[in-house]
XYZ file of C-alpha atoms in Angstrom:
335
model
C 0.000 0.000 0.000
C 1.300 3.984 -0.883
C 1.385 6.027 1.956
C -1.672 7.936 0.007
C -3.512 4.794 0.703
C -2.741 4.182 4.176
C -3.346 7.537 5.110
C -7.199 7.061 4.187
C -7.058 9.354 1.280
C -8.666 8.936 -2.018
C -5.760 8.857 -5.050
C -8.263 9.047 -7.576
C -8.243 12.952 -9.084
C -11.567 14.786 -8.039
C -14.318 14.704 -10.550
C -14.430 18.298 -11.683
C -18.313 19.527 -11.654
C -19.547 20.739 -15.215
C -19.010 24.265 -15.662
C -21.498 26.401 -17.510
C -19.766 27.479 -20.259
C -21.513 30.564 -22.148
C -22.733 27.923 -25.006
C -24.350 26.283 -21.976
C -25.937 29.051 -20.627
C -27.441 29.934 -24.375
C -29.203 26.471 -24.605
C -30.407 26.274 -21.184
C -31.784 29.988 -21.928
C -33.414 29.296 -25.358
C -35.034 25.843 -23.877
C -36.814 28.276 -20.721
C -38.007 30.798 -22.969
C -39.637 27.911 -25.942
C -40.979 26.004 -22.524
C -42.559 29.752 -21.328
C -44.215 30.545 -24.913
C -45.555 27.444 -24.985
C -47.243 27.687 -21.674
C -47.885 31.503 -21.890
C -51.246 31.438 -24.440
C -53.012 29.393 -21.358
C -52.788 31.630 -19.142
C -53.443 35.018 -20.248
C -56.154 36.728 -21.389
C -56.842 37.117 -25.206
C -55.488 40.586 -25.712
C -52.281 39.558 -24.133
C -51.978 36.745 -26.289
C -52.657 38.753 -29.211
C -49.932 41.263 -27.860
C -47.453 38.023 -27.497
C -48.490 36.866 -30.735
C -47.243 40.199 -32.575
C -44.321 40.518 -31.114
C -43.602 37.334 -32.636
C -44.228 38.968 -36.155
C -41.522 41.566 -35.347
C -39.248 39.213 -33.884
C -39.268 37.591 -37.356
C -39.443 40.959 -38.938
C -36.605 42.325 -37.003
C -34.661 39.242 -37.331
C -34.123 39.525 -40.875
C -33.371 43.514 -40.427
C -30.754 42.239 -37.949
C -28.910 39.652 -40.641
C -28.705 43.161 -43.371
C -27.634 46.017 -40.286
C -26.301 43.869 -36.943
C -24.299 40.969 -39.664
C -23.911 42.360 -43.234
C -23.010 45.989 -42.081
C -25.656 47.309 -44.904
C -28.582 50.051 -43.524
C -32.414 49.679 -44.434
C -34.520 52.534 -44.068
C -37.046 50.633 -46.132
C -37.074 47.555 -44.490
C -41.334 48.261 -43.673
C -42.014 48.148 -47.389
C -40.559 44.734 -47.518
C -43.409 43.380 -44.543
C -45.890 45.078 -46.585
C -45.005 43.390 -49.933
C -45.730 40.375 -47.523
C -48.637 41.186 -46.279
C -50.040 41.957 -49.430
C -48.636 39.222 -51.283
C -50.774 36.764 -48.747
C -53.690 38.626 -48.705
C -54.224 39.184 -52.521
C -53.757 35.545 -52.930
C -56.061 34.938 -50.131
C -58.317 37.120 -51.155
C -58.712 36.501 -54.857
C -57.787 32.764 -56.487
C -58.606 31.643 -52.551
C -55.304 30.065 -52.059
C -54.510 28.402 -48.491
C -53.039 29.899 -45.742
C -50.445 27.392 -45.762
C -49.326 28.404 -49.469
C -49.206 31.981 -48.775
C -46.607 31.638 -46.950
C -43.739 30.765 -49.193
C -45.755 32.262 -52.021
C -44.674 35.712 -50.101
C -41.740 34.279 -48.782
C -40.481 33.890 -52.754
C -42.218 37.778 -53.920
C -39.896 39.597 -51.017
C -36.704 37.707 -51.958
C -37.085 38.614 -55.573
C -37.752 42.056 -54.525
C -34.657 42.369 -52.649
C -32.488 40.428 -54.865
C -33.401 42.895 -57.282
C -32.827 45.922 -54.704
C -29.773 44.688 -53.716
C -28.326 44.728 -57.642
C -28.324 48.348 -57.682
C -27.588 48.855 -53.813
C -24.315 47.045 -54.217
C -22.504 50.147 -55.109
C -24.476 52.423 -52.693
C -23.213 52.827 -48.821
C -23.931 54.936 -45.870
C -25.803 57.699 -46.235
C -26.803 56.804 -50.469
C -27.859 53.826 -49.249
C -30.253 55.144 -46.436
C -31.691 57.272 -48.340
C -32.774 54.922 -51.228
C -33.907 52.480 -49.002
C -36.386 55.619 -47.510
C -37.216 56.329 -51.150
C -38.660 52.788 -51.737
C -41.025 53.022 -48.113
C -42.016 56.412 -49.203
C -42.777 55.451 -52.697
C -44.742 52.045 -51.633
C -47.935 53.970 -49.957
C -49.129 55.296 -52.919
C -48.241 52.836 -55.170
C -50.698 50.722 -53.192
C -53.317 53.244 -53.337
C -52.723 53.217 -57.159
C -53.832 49.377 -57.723
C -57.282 49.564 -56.338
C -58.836 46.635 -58.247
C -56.052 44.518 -56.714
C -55.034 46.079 -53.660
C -58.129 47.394 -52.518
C -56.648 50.767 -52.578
C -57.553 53.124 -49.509
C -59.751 50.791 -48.228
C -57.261 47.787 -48.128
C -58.582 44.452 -48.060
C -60.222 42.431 -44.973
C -59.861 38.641 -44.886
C -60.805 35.813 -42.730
C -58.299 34.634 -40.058
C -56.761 31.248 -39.857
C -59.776 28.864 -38.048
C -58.135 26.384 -35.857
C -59.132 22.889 -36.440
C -61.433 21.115 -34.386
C -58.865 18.395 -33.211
C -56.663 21.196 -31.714
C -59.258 22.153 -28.502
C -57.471 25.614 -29.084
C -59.374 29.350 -29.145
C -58.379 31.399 -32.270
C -55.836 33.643 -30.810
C -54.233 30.494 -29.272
C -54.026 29.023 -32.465
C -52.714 32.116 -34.169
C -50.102 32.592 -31.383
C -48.718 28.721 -32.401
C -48.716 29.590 -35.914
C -46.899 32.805 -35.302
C -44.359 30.933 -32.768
C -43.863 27.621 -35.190
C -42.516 30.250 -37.792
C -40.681 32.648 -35.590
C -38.899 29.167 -34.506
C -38.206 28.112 -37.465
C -36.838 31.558 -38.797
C -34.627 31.893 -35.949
C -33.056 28.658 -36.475
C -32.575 28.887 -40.027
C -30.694 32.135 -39.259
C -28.773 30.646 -36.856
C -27.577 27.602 -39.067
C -26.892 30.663 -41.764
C -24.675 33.199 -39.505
C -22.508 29.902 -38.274
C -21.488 28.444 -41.940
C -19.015 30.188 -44.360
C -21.907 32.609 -45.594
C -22.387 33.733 -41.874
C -18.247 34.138 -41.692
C -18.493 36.070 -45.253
C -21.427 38.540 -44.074
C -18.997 39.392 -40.814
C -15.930 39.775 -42.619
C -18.310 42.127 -44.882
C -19.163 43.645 -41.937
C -15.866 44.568 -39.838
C -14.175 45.453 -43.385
C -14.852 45.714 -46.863
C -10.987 46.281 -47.930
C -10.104 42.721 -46.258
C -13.036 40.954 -46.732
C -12.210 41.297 -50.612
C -8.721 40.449 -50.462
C -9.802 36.965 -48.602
C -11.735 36.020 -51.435
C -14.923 37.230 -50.195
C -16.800 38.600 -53.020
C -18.751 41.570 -51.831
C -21.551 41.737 -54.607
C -22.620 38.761 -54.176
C -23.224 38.809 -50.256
C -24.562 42.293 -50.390
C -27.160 41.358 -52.807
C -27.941 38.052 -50.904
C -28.132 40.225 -47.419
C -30.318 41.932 -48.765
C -32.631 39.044 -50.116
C -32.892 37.323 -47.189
C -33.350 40.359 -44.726
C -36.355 40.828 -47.213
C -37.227 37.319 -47.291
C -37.896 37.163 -43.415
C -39.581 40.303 -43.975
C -42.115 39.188 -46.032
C -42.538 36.195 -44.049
C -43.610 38.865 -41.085
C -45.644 40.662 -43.217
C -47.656 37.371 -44.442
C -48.195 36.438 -40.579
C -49.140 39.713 -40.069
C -52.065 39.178 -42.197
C -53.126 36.080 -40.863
C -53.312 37.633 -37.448
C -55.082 40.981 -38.419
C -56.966 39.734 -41.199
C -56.717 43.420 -42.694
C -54.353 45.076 -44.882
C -54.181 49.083 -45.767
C -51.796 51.447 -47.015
C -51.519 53.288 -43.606
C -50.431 50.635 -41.737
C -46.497 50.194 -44.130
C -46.137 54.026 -43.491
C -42.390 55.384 -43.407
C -43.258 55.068 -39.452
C -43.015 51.288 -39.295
C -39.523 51.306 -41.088
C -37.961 53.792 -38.515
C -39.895 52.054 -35.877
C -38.126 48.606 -37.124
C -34.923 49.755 -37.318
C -35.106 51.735 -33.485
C -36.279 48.696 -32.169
C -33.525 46.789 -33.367
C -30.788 49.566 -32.018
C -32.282 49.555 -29.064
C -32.517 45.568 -29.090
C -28.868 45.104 -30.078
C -27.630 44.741 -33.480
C -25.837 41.660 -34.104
C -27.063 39.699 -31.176
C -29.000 36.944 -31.113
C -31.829 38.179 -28.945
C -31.754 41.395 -30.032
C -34.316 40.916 -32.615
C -37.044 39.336 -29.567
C -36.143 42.554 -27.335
C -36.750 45.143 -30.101
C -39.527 43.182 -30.954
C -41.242 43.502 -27.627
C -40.160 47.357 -27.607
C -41.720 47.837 -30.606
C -45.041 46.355 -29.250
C -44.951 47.615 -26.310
C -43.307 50.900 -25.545
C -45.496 53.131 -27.655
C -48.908 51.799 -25.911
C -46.983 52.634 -23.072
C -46.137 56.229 -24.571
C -49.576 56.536 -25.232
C -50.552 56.125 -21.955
C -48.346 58.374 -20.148
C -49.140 61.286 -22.859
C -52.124 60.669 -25.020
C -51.698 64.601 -26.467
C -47.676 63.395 -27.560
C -47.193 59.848 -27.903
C -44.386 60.174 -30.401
C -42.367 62.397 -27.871
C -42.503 60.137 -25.158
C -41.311 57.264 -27.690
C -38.170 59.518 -28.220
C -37.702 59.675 -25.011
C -37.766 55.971 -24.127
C -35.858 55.482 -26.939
C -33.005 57.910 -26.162
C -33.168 57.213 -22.125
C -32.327 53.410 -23.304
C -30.039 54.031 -25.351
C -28.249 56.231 -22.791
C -28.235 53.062 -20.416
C -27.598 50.652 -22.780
C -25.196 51.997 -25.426
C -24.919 48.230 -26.844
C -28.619 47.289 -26.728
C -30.722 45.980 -24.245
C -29.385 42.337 -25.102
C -25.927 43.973 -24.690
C -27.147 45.368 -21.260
C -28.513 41.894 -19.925
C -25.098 39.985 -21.304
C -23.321 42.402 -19.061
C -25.230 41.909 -16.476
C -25.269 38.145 -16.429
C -21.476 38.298 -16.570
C -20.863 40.575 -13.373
C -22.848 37.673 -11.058
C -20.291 35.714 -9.518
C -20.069 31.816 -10.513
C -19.133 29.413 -8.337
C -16.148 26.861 -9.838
């Protein structure tokens, strides 16, 4: 026997507990929040769930904003026109040939990547300010171009639809079964983007991103990613915009205003750009920060909004998802 031995000590090397690395910490996160939507529609009221249920639509909205500005490095002050090509895209074909809500989906899916791959042609040698300001042009522009089309669009008026029914198997209210519609394709949206940003097209977009000069020289060919970025930011757009529809059930002109672009892109700064939960915190100040506004000044809702926006931004330089990383790293961990 070792002296180890006799002295009644164990030789074997302590078993080291499993630390929680950050990638650790992200699943255990993602799993709590999917377990908490799923259980949130049963026990709230229906307004709330409708509230939960658009936030949602800008989380998917805002998520595709957040692959052009927080990953590609481009700016969109258009990105709103994109949700309403969407939106419109599912409720003409909804609304005229009668096709199913299931089809609509990739049918404006398909519409708002052609219109950004197109965009994104002439874009490609536009930056900065150039670029911001002909992304405005086309949210501007889009208003009364929908006005224009009145025997398709509805014009003024817009168009109302039915909403999705939920089927009889499901036991499920309506805005309980919108809500899992809504949440089966932000979850779906999310991971696709996530798959994206960590292959070689997500390495591309960041090289894109941090610089231009280098990202060229390492083979990265910057036409073709711009254009792309800008396809799929208007892809998940689109895919908002045709949720959107199935959760209203009413389309009009006023509601893509210039408004809902700027609104989009604040709620994403003050989200965080190139963060992963950025999009689901702008998303939620989008929905719910001017109803708050609007409460504490119904004379000057859009002042209070300002406000908010500049008091968090103030705070949180980085984003609110920048804030809460910070603050998750300054509790103490026990080895």
């Amino acid at each position: 026997m070792t002296q180890v031995e006799d002295a009644g000590v164990d030789a074997r090397p302590a078993r080291r507990r499993p630390r929680w690395t950050p990638e650790v910490r992200r699943r255990a996160a993602t799993v709590a929040l999917l377990a908490a939507a799923l259980y949130a529609p049963f026990q709230l009221v229906p307004f709330h769930v409708f509230q939960l249920t658009m936030v949602l639509v800008y989380a998917v909205a805002l998520l595709g904003l957040n692959l052009l500005v927080g990953h590609a490095g481009q700016i969109s002050l258009g990105h709103g026109a994109f949700f309403a090509v969407g939106a419109y895209t599912a409720a003409v074909l909804t609304h005229g040939p009668g096709l199913p809500y299931p089809l609509t989906l990739p049918a404006a899916a398909v519409v708002a990547f052609l219109l950004g791959l197109a965009f994104g042609v002439p874009a490609v040698r536009l930056r900065g300010l150039y670029l911001a300001l002909v992304t405005l042009a086309m949210a501007i522009f889009l208003v009364p171009l929908l006005k224009r089309f009145e025997g398709v669009t509805g014009g003024s008026m817009g168009l109302t639809l039915p909403k999705p029914s939920p089927p009889a198997w499901s036991g499920l209210a309506e805005d309980q079964w919108l809500y899992f519609l809504a949440l089966a394709v932000a979850v779906a949206s999310f991971a696709l983007v996530g798959s994206l940003l960590r292959s070689r097209v997500g390495r591309a977009l960041h090289a894109l991103r941090d610089d231009e000069g280098a990202a060229e020289v390492m083979g990265v060919r910057l036409s073709a990613y711009k254009t792309l970025a800008f396809a799929w930011s208007a892809m998940f757009a689109g895919v908002a915009g045709c949720v959107y529809t199935w959760v209203i059930g009413f389309v009009s002109p006023d509601s893509f205003t210039v408004n809902l672009s700027i609104t989009l892109l604040a709620g994403l700064v003050v989200g965080g750009l190139g963060s992963t939960a950025g999009p689901v915190l702008g998303a939620l100040f989008v929905m719910f920060v001017p109803s708050i506004a609007q409460d504490l000044n119904e004379a000057a809702p859009g002042v209070i909004f300002g406000l908010l926006i500049i008091a968090v931004m103030y705070v949180a330089p980085t984003g609110l998802a920048g804030l809460a990383g910070r603050l998750i790293r300054k509790i103490p961990r026990k080895e």
